């Protein structure tokens, strides 16, 4: 049972709520997706530059342990060799992390998500997070990934044990050439495993995020009311709302200017008062069928506008149509001109 005003959240979030969530840093972001991006780049670029990294590692080791140079000079030379060998891979991994963020949330940076919150250090909230259903699902996914990794590694070692043993006889240069080929098959299989886990993780996070943004009908209506005009207009809307909400369904539809349908499951009757359009009747399923019946009986025009019907069905009879919707519906407004007085 929900403790939010208006009962259970069943309505899609408004643009205002979505915008506020983005401003607060509440977005669907999966760290596992970012990890898959980095692993893929590591494999592709690492495989292409493996000989360069191996040569840099060999040069660093030779200079550092040969004793031909003073320790400080040898250390500095070794660090430079390692930096030149591994810097391209490091930069590519950083860019992959940025790309993963751009793919998931776009060009958005919000400082609010970095600000300290008491809930993050609260023991009570911490225990809730640790023993939550989401953590349990993540634990199961992690265990499955570990088991799959072990199985794939076992079969890969079993099938290539002889080639791995030969690496010790090939010397360092030969081993550095043969090792990438031996590991490539295993790493590609692991990429598929991680990609599957990341896709499932992102889907669950996106679903949980979307559910957290859902609104109750009361919240949608209050938000739309808060976005409307001055106190005098609000008083007039309240009067109209009271009048329409006490009107019978047949009478309300008979006085309506138009009816918006879904076309079968939702019907919303509209009426113009002054310069505003109000909902005179709202119904779903059986009630929608009755509204359509009264509309045809009294010659009220019907319009099939599915997205608009769904949006307006969250409101109650007597509520004003939000200006953002009313002004964008030129066909509807033209059909209402002869009723506008």
Tab-separated table of C-alpha atoms in Angstrom:
chain	number	residue	atom	x	y	z
A	1	UNK	CA	0.000	0.000	0.000
A	2	UNK	CA	1.498	3.339	-1.053
A	3	UNK	CA	1.724	6.204	1.453
A	4	UNK	CA	1.934	8.800	-1.324
A	5	UNK	CA	-0.979	11.213	-1.842
A	6	UNK	CA	-3.442	9.818	-4.338
A	7	UNK	CA	-2.619	6.132	-3.797
A	8	UNK	CA	-0.461	3.961	-6.016
A	9	UNK	CA	1.649	5.698	-8.701
A	10	UNK	CA	0.183	4.557	-12.009
A	11	UNK	CA	0.741	7.560	-14.292
A	12	UNK	CA	3.733	8.281	-16.532
A	13	UNK	CA	5.974	11.077	-15.209
A	14	UNK	CA	5.431	14.575	-16.528
A	15	UNK	CA	8.145	16.479	-18.369
A	16	UNK	CA	8.649	18.626	-15.264
A	17	UNK	CA	9.307	15.577	-13.096
A	18	UNK	CA	11.680	14.083	-15.668
A	19	UNK	CA	13.577	17.363	-15.893
A	20	UNK	CA	13.868	17.648	-12.111
A	21	UNK	CA	15.128	14.060	-11.893
A	22	UNK	CA	17.826	14.819	-14.478
A	23	UNK	CA	18.787	18.005	-12.603
A	24	UNK	CA	19.103	15.994	-9.379
A	25	UNK	CA	21.321	13.438	-11.095
A	26	UNK	CA	18.698	10.678	-10.944
A	27	UNK	CA	19.340	8.786	-14.173
A	28	UNK	CA	19.456	5.147	-15.250
A	29	UNK	CA	23.199	4.410	-15.190
A	30	UNK	CA	24.811	0.971	-15.025
A	31	UNK	CA	28.441	0.648	-13.973
A	32	UNK	CA	28.506	-2.795	-15.602
A	33	UNK	CA	27.762	-1.240	-19.009
A	34	UNK	CA	30.716	1.099	-18.502
A	35	UNK	CA	32.815	-1.924	-17.565
A	36	UNK	CA	31.868	-3.728	-20.778
A	37	UNK	CA	32.874	-0.665	-22.813
A	38	UNK	CA	36.270	-0.631	-21.107
A	39	UNK	CA	36.813	-4.377	-21.429
A	40	UNK	CA	35.988	-4.257	-25.140
A	41	UNK	CA	38.416	-1.390	-25.718
A	42	UNK	CA	41.049	-3.155	-23.620
A	43	UNK	CA	40.758	-6.270	-25.754
A	44	UNK	CA	40.719	-4.543	-29.130
A	45	UNK	CA	43.455	-2.021	-28.436
A	46	UNK	CA	45.393	-4.298	-26.104
A	47	UNK	CA	45.538	-7.015	-28.732
A	48	UNK	CA	46.644	-4.491	-31.380
A	49	UNK	CA	49.340	-2.906	-29.178
A	50	UNK	CA	50.412	-5.963	-27.194
A	51	UNK	CA	53.814	-6.133	-28.868
A	52	UNK	CA	54.397	-2.433	-28.099
A	53	UNK	CA	53.528	-2.932	-24.428
A	54	UNK	CA	55.651	-6.078	-24.212
A	55	UNK	CA	58.616	-4.268	-25.748
A	56	UNK	CA	58.202	-1.353	-23.338
A	57	UNK	CA	58.014	-3.742	-20.396
A	58	UNK	CA	61.115	-5.568	-21.594
A	59	UNK	CA	63.070	-2.320	-22.054
A	60	UNK	CA	62.063	-1.117	-18.596
A	61	UNK	CA	63.125	-4.393	-16.998
A	62	UNK	CA	66.468	-4.504	-18.839
A	63	UNK	CA	67.392	-0.922	-17.913
A	64	UNK	CA	66.198	-1.239	-14.322
A	65	UNK	CA	68.006	-4.474	-13.497
A	66	UNK	CA	71.093	-4.266	-15.740
A	67	UNK	CA	73.067	-2.053	-13.368
A	68	UNK	CA	74.599	-0.047	-16.230
A	69	UNK	CA	72.956	3.228	-15.133
A	70	UNK	CA	72.639	4.972	-11.763
A	71	UNK	CA	69.466	3.843	-9.926
A	72	UNK	CA	67.708	7.230	-10.285
A	73	UNK	CA	68.384	7.460	-14.020
A	74	UNK	CA	67.429	3.815	-14.580
A	75	UNK	CA	64.172	4.259	-12.695
A	76	UNK	CA	63.290	7.395	-14.644
A	77	UNK	CA	64.089	5.731	-17.967
A	78	UNK	CA	62.037	2.658	-17.025
A	79	UNK	CA	59.034	4.765	-16.037
A	80	UNK	CA	59.201	6.663	-19.336
A	81	UNK	CA	59.325	3.389	-21.264
A	82	UNK	CA	56.305	2.046	-19.384
A	83	UNK	CA	54.406	5.315	-19.848
A	84	UNK	CA	54.995	5.345	-23.601
A	85	UNK	CA	53.918	1.707	-23.837
A	86	UNK	CA	50.745	1.867	-21.737
A	87	UNK	CA	49.574	5.486	-22.160
A	88	UNK	CA	47.543	4.847	-25.368
A	89	UNK	CA	45.659	2.036	-23.647
A	90	UNK	CA	45.019	4.154	-20.546
A	91	UNK	CA	43.666	7.069	-22.594
A	92	UNK	CA	41.464	4.696	-24.601
A	93	UNK	CA	40.026	3.180	-21.398
A	94	UNK	CA	39.230	6.651	-20.053
A	95	UNK	CA	37.501	7.603	-23.312
A	96	UNK	CA	35.543	4.334	-23.193
A	97	UNK	CA	34.299	5.249	-19.712
A	98	UNK	CA	33.160	8.650	-20.998
A	99	UNK	CA	31.488	7.028	-24.011
A	100	UNK	CA	29.574	4.641	-21.734
A	101	UNK	CA	28.265	7.609	-19.769
A	102	UNK	CA	27.267	9.492	-22.919
A	103	UNK	CA	25.423	6.493	-24.329
A	104	UNK	CA	23.429	6.008	-21.123
A	105	UNK	CA	22.692	9.555	-19.911
A	106	UNK	CA	23.899	11.929	-22.646
A	107	UNK	CA	25.815	15.188	-22.127
A	108	UNK	CA	24.805	15.744	-18.526
A	109	UNK	CA	26.989	16.615	-15.556
A	110	UNK	CA	25.338	17.331	-12.239
A	111	UNK	CA	27.132	18.325	-9.071
A	112	UNK	CA	24.128	17.361	-6.913
A	113	UNK	CA	24.866	13.669	-7.335
A	114	UNK	CA	28.331	14.268	-5.829
A	115	UNK	CA	27.107	16.211	-2.813
A	116	UNK	CA	27.225	14.369	0.546
A	117	UNK	CA	23.918	13.052	1.878
A	118	UNK	CA	23.142	11.841	5.390
A	119	UNK	CA	21.317	8.821	3.974
A	120	UNK	CA	24.607	7.580	2.502
A	121	UNK	CA	26.266	7.388	5.930
A	122	UNK	CA	23.196	6.381	7.927
A	123	UNK	CA	23.630	2.825	9.326
A	124	UNK	CA	19.896	2.208	9.006
A	125	UNK	CA	19.804	3.224	5.339
A	126	UNK	CA	23.027	1.316	4.749
A	127	UNK	CA	21.533	-1.920	6.081
A	128	UNK	CA	18.446	-1.357	3.939
A	129	UNK	CA	20.621	-1.052	0.837
A	130	UNK	CA	22.769	-4.062	1.732
A	131	UNK	CA	19.842	-6.393	2.363
A	132	UNK	CA	17.547	-5.026	-0.330
A	133	UNK	CA	16.116	-7.118	-3.159
A	134	UNK	CA	18.271	-5.203	-5.657
A	135	UNK	CA	21.465	-6.226	-3.811
A	136	UNK	CA	20.310	-9.841	-3.726
A	137	UNK	CA	19.712	-9.813	-7.480
A	138	UNK	CA	23.145	-8.228	-8.050
A	139	UNK	CA	24.722	-10.919	-5.857
A	140	UNK	CA	23.046	-13.694	-7.854
A	141	UNK	CA	24.134	-12.087	-11.133
A	142	UNK	CA	27.701	-11.780	-9.839
A	143	UNK	CA	27.793	-15.424	-8.734
A	144	UNK	CA	26.470	-16.550	-12.113
A	145	UNK	CA	29.150	-14.486	-13.872
A	146	UNK	CA	31.890	-15.994	-11.648
A	147	UNK	CA	30.648	-19.538	-12.281
A	148	UNK	CA	30.487	-18.957	-16.047
A	149	UNK	CA	33.984	-17.461	-15.958
A	150	UNK	CA	35.298	-20.518	-14.141
A	151	UNK	CA	33.651	-22.916	-16.581
A	152	UNK	CA	34.949	-21.042	-19.637
A	153	UNK	CA	38.458	-20.813	-18.142
A	154	UNK	CA	38.495	-24.531	-17.315
A	155	UNK	CA	37.580	-25.614	-20.835
A	156	UNK	CA	39.959	-23.092	-22.400
A	157	UNK	CA	42.892	-24.329	-20.292
A	158	UNK	CA	41.966	-27.959	-20.935
A	159	UNK	CA	41.869	-27.455	-24.703
A	160	UNK	CA	45.088	-25.390	-24.855
A	161	UNK	CA	47.196	-26.842	-22.028
A	162	UNK	CA	49.892	-28.078	-24.390
A	163	UNK	CA	50.281	-24.665	-26.041
A	164	UNK	CA	50.475	-22.946	-22.660
A	165	UNK	CA	53.234	-25.326	-21.536
A	166	UNK	CA	55.199	-24.562	-24.701
A	167	UNK	CA	55.313	-20.868	-23.790
A	168	UNK	CA	58.019	-21.605	-21.230
A	169	UNK	CA	60.233	-22.993	-23.984
A	170	UNK	CA	59.688	-20.058	-26.362
A	171	UNK	CA	61.628	-17.415	-24.466
A	172	UNK	CA	60.271	-13.991	-23.593
A	173	UNK	CA	59.906	-12.621	-27.180
A	174	UNK	CA	58.254	-15.789	-28.452
A	175	UNK	CA	55.922	-15.983	-25.461
A	176	UNK	CA	54.850	-12.364	-25.952
A	177	UNK	CA	53.913	-13.148	-29.562
A	178	UNK	CA	52.032	-16.392	-28.796
A	179	UNK	CA	50.266	-15.349	-25.577
A	180	UNK	CA	47.730	-12.915	-27.135
A	181	UNK	CA	46.567	-15.570	-29.583
A	182	UNK	CA	46.132	-18.084	-26.768
A	183	UNK	CA	44.116	-15.663	-24.648
A	184	UNK	CA	42.024	-14.095	-27.411
A	185	UNK	CA	39.374	-16.829	-27.562
A	186	UNK	CA	38.923	-16.861	-23.787
A	187	UNK	CA	38.700	-13.075	-23.546
A	188	UNK	CA	36.153	-12.823	-26.366
A	189	UNK	CA	33.936	-15.383	-24.638
A	190	UNK	CA	34.246	-13.411	-21.408
A	191	UNK	CA	33.208	-10.264	-23.264
A	192	UNK	CA	29.963	-11.945	-24.312
A	193	UNK	CA	29.317	-13.042	-20.715
A	194	UNK	CA	29.968	-9.557	-19.322
A	195	UNK	CA	27.873	-7.955	-22.080
A	196	UNK	CA	24.916	-10.211	-21.236
A	197	UNK	CA	25.227	-9.415	-17.518
A	198	UNK	CA	25.567	-5.686	-18.260
A	199	UNK	CA	22.501	-5.698	-20.533
A	200	UNK	CA	20.428	-7.406	-17.833
A	201	UNK	CA	21.763	-5.014	-15.193
A	202	UNK	CA	20.936	-1.948	-17.310
A	203	UNK	CA	17.424	-3.242	-18.016
A	204	UNK	CA	16.766	-3.750	-14.297
A	205	UNK	CA	18.181	-0.344	-13.379
A	206	UNK	CA	16.164	1.375	-16.122
A	207	UNK	CA	12.980	-0.384	-15.036
A	208	UNK	CA	13.583	0.520	-11.372
A	209	UNK	CA	14.377	4.118	-12.336
A	210	UNK	CA	11.240	4.426	-14.481
A	211	UNK	CA	9.110	2.974	-11.693
A	212	UNK	CA	10.536	5.435	-9.166
A	213	UNK	CA	9.448	8.353	-11.370
A	214	UNK	CA	5.840	7.184	-11.763
A	215	UNK	CA	3.245	9.575	-10.365
A	216	UNK	CA	-0.204	9.261	-8.853
A	217	UNK	CA	-3.170	10.880	-10.573
A	218	UNK	CA	-3.337	13.321	-7.678
A	219	UNK	CA	0.307	14.358	-8.175
A	220	UNK	CA	-0.204	14.859	-11.915
A	221	UNK	CA	-3.278	16.980	-11.325
A	222	UNK	CA	-1.640	19.077	-8.585
A	223	UNK	CA	1.410	19.695	-10.761
A	224	UNK	CA	-0.747	20.845	-13.646
A	225	UNK	CA	-2.778	23.071	-11.342
A	226	UNK	CA	0.375	24.688	-9.947
A	227	UNK	CA	1.526	25.513	-13.474
A	228	UNK	CA	-1.666	27.444	-14.301
A	229	UNK	CA	-2.493	31.235	-14.209
A	230	UNK	CA	-3.198	33.915	-11.582
A	231	UNK	CA	-5.474	33.649	-8.486
A	232	UNK	CA	-8.545	35.080	-10.300
A	233	UNK	CA	-8.213	32.497	-13.067
A	234	UNK	CA	-7.683	29.796	-10.481
A	235	UNK	CA	-10.888	30.830	-8.682
A	236	UNK	CA	-12.804	30.664	-11.965
A	237	UNK	CA	-11.347	27.226	-12.714
A	238	UNK	CA	-12.406	26.009	-9.280
A	239	UNK	CA	-15.970	27.199	-9.933
A	240	UNK	CA	-16.057	25.454	-13.308
A	241	UNK	CA	-14.496	22.335	-11.802
A	242	UNK	CA	-17.188	22.189	-9.110
A	243	UNK	CA	-19.952	22.711	-11.656
A	244	UNK	CA	-18.687	20.052	-14.046
A	245	UNK	CA	-17.856	17.493	-11.361
A	246	UNK	CA	-21.479	17.533	-10.116
A	247	UNK	CA	-22.980	17.220	-13.593
A	248	UNK	CA	-24.336	13.862	-14.772
A	249	UNK	CA	-22.405	11.990	-17.449
A	250	UNK	CA	-25.066	12.365	-20.135
A	251	UNK	CA	-25.542	16.080	-19.491
A	252	UNK	CA	-21.779	16.661	-19.316
A	253	UNK	CA	-21.161	14.989	-22.679
A	254	UNK	CA	-24.171	16.719	-24.262
A	255	UNK	CA	-22.691	20.139	-23.399
A	256	UNK	CA	-19.185	19.149	-24.499
A	257	UNK	CA	-17.376	20.636	-27.462
A	258	UNK	CA	-15.498	17.481	-28.485
A	259	UNK	CA	-14.559	14.020	-27.273
A	260	UNK	CA	-11.009	12.623	-27.484
A	261	UNK	CA	-10.810	8.809	-27.665
A	262	UNK	CA	-8.076	6.158	-27.506
A	263	UNK	CA	-10.176	4.890	-29.523
A	264	UNK	CA	-11.782	2.091	-27.457
A	265	UNK	CA	-10.410	2.124	-23.902
A	266	UNK	CA	-10.339	5.842	-23.048
A	267	UNK	CA	-12.704	8.723	-23.763
A	268	UNK	CA	-12.317	12.331	-22.582
A	269	UNK	CA	-15.037	14.942	-23.175
A	270	UNK	CA	-13.909	18.584	-23.458
A	271	UNK	CA	-15.781	21.860	-23.074
A	272	UNK	CA	-14.681	25.479	-23.519
A	273	UNK	CA	-15.315	28.085	-20.843
A	274	UNK	CA	-13.990	31.505	-21.783
A	275	UNK	CA	-10.471	31.085	-23.124
A	276	UNK	CA	-9.848	27.722	-21.474
A	277	UNK	CA	-10.748	24.134	-22.295
A	278	UNK	CA	-11.890	21.857	-19.450
A	279	UNK	CA	-12.572	18.160	-19.040
A	280	UNK	CA	-16.310	17.653	-18.702
A	281	UNK	CA	-16.112	13.843	-18.498
A	282	UNK	CA	-13.395	11.175	-18.287
A	283	UNK	CA	-13.905	7.432	-18.614
A	284	UNK	CA	-12.175	4.131	-19.279
A	285	UNK	CA	-13.588	0.935	-20.774
A	286	UNK	CA	-17.341	0.871	-19.915
A	287	UNK	CA	-17.445	4.545	-18.972
A	288	UNK	CA	-15.578	5.379	-22.198
A	289	UNK	CA	-18.186	3.454	-24.198
A	290	UNK	CA	-20.968	5.446	-22.506
A	291	UNK	CA	-19.210	8.728	-23.289
A	292	UNK	CA	-18.895	7.724	-26.955
A	293	UNK	CA	-22.579	6.742	-26.990
A	294	UNK	CA	-23.712	10.105	-25.574
A	295	UNK	CA	-21.358	11.944	-27.944
A	296	UNK	CA	-22.903	10.264	-31.002
A	297	UNK	CA	-26.386	10.765	-29.554
A	298	UNK	CA	-25.887	14.527	-29.155
A	299	UNK	CA	-23.711	15.068	-32.239
A	300	UNK	CA	-20.517	15.876	-30.334
A	301	UNK	CA	-17.454	15.409	-32.622
A	302	UNK	CA	-15.096	12.514	-31.822
A	303	UNK	CA	-11.321	12.701	-32.363
A	304	UNK	CA	-8.960	9.696	-32.225
A	305	UNK	CA	-5.818	11.098	-30.546
A	306	UNK	CA	-4.222	8.273	-28.563
A	307	UNK	CA	-1.333	10.083	-26.776
A	308	UNK	CA	-3.565	13.018	-25.831
A	309	UNK	CA	-6.305	10.711	-24.554
A	310	UNK	CA	-3.814	8.878	-22.343
A	311	UNK	CA	-2.402	12.147	-20.979
A	312	UNK	CA	-5.802	13.655	-20.221
A	313	UNK	CA	-7.166	10.463	-18.649
A	314	UNK	CA	-4.964	11.140	-15.606
A	315	UNK	CA	-7.097	14.218	-14.823
A	316	UNK	CA	-10.526	14.324	-13.230
A	317	UNK	CA	-13.741	15.908	-14.601
A	318	UNK	CA	-13.642	19.681	-14.273
A	319	UNK	CA	-9.860	19.946	-14.554
A	320	UNK	CA	-8.485	22.402	-17.146
A	321	UNK	CA	-6.537	21.119	-20.129
A	322	UNK	CA	-2.888	22.199	-19.635
A	323	UNK	CA	-1.976	25.088	-21.918
A	324	UNK	CA	0.956	23.152	-23.370
A	325	UNK	CA	-1.499	20.561	-24.701
A	326	UNK	CA	-4.343	22.898	-25.629
A	327	UNK	CA	-2.193	25.251	-27.694
A	328	UNK	CA	-0.570	22.408	-29.608
A	329	UNK	CA	-3.874	20.902	-30.757
A	330	UNK	CA	-4.882	23.148	-33.622
A	331	UNK	CA	-7.430	20.688	-34.979
A	332	UNK	CA	-9.170	20.484	-31.617
A	333	UNK	CA	-9.231	24.261	-31.103
A	334	UNK	CA	-10.641	24.834	-34.583
A	335	UNK	CA	-13.415	22.347	-33.884
A	336	UNK	CA	-14.269	24.226	-30.668
A	337	UNK	CA	-14.507	27.716	-32.185
A	338	UNK	CA	-18.258	27.625	-32.677
A	339	UNK	CA	-18.698	26.706	-28.989
A	340	UNK	CA	-16.430	29.418	-27.623
A	341	UNK	CA	-19.024	32.187	-27.524
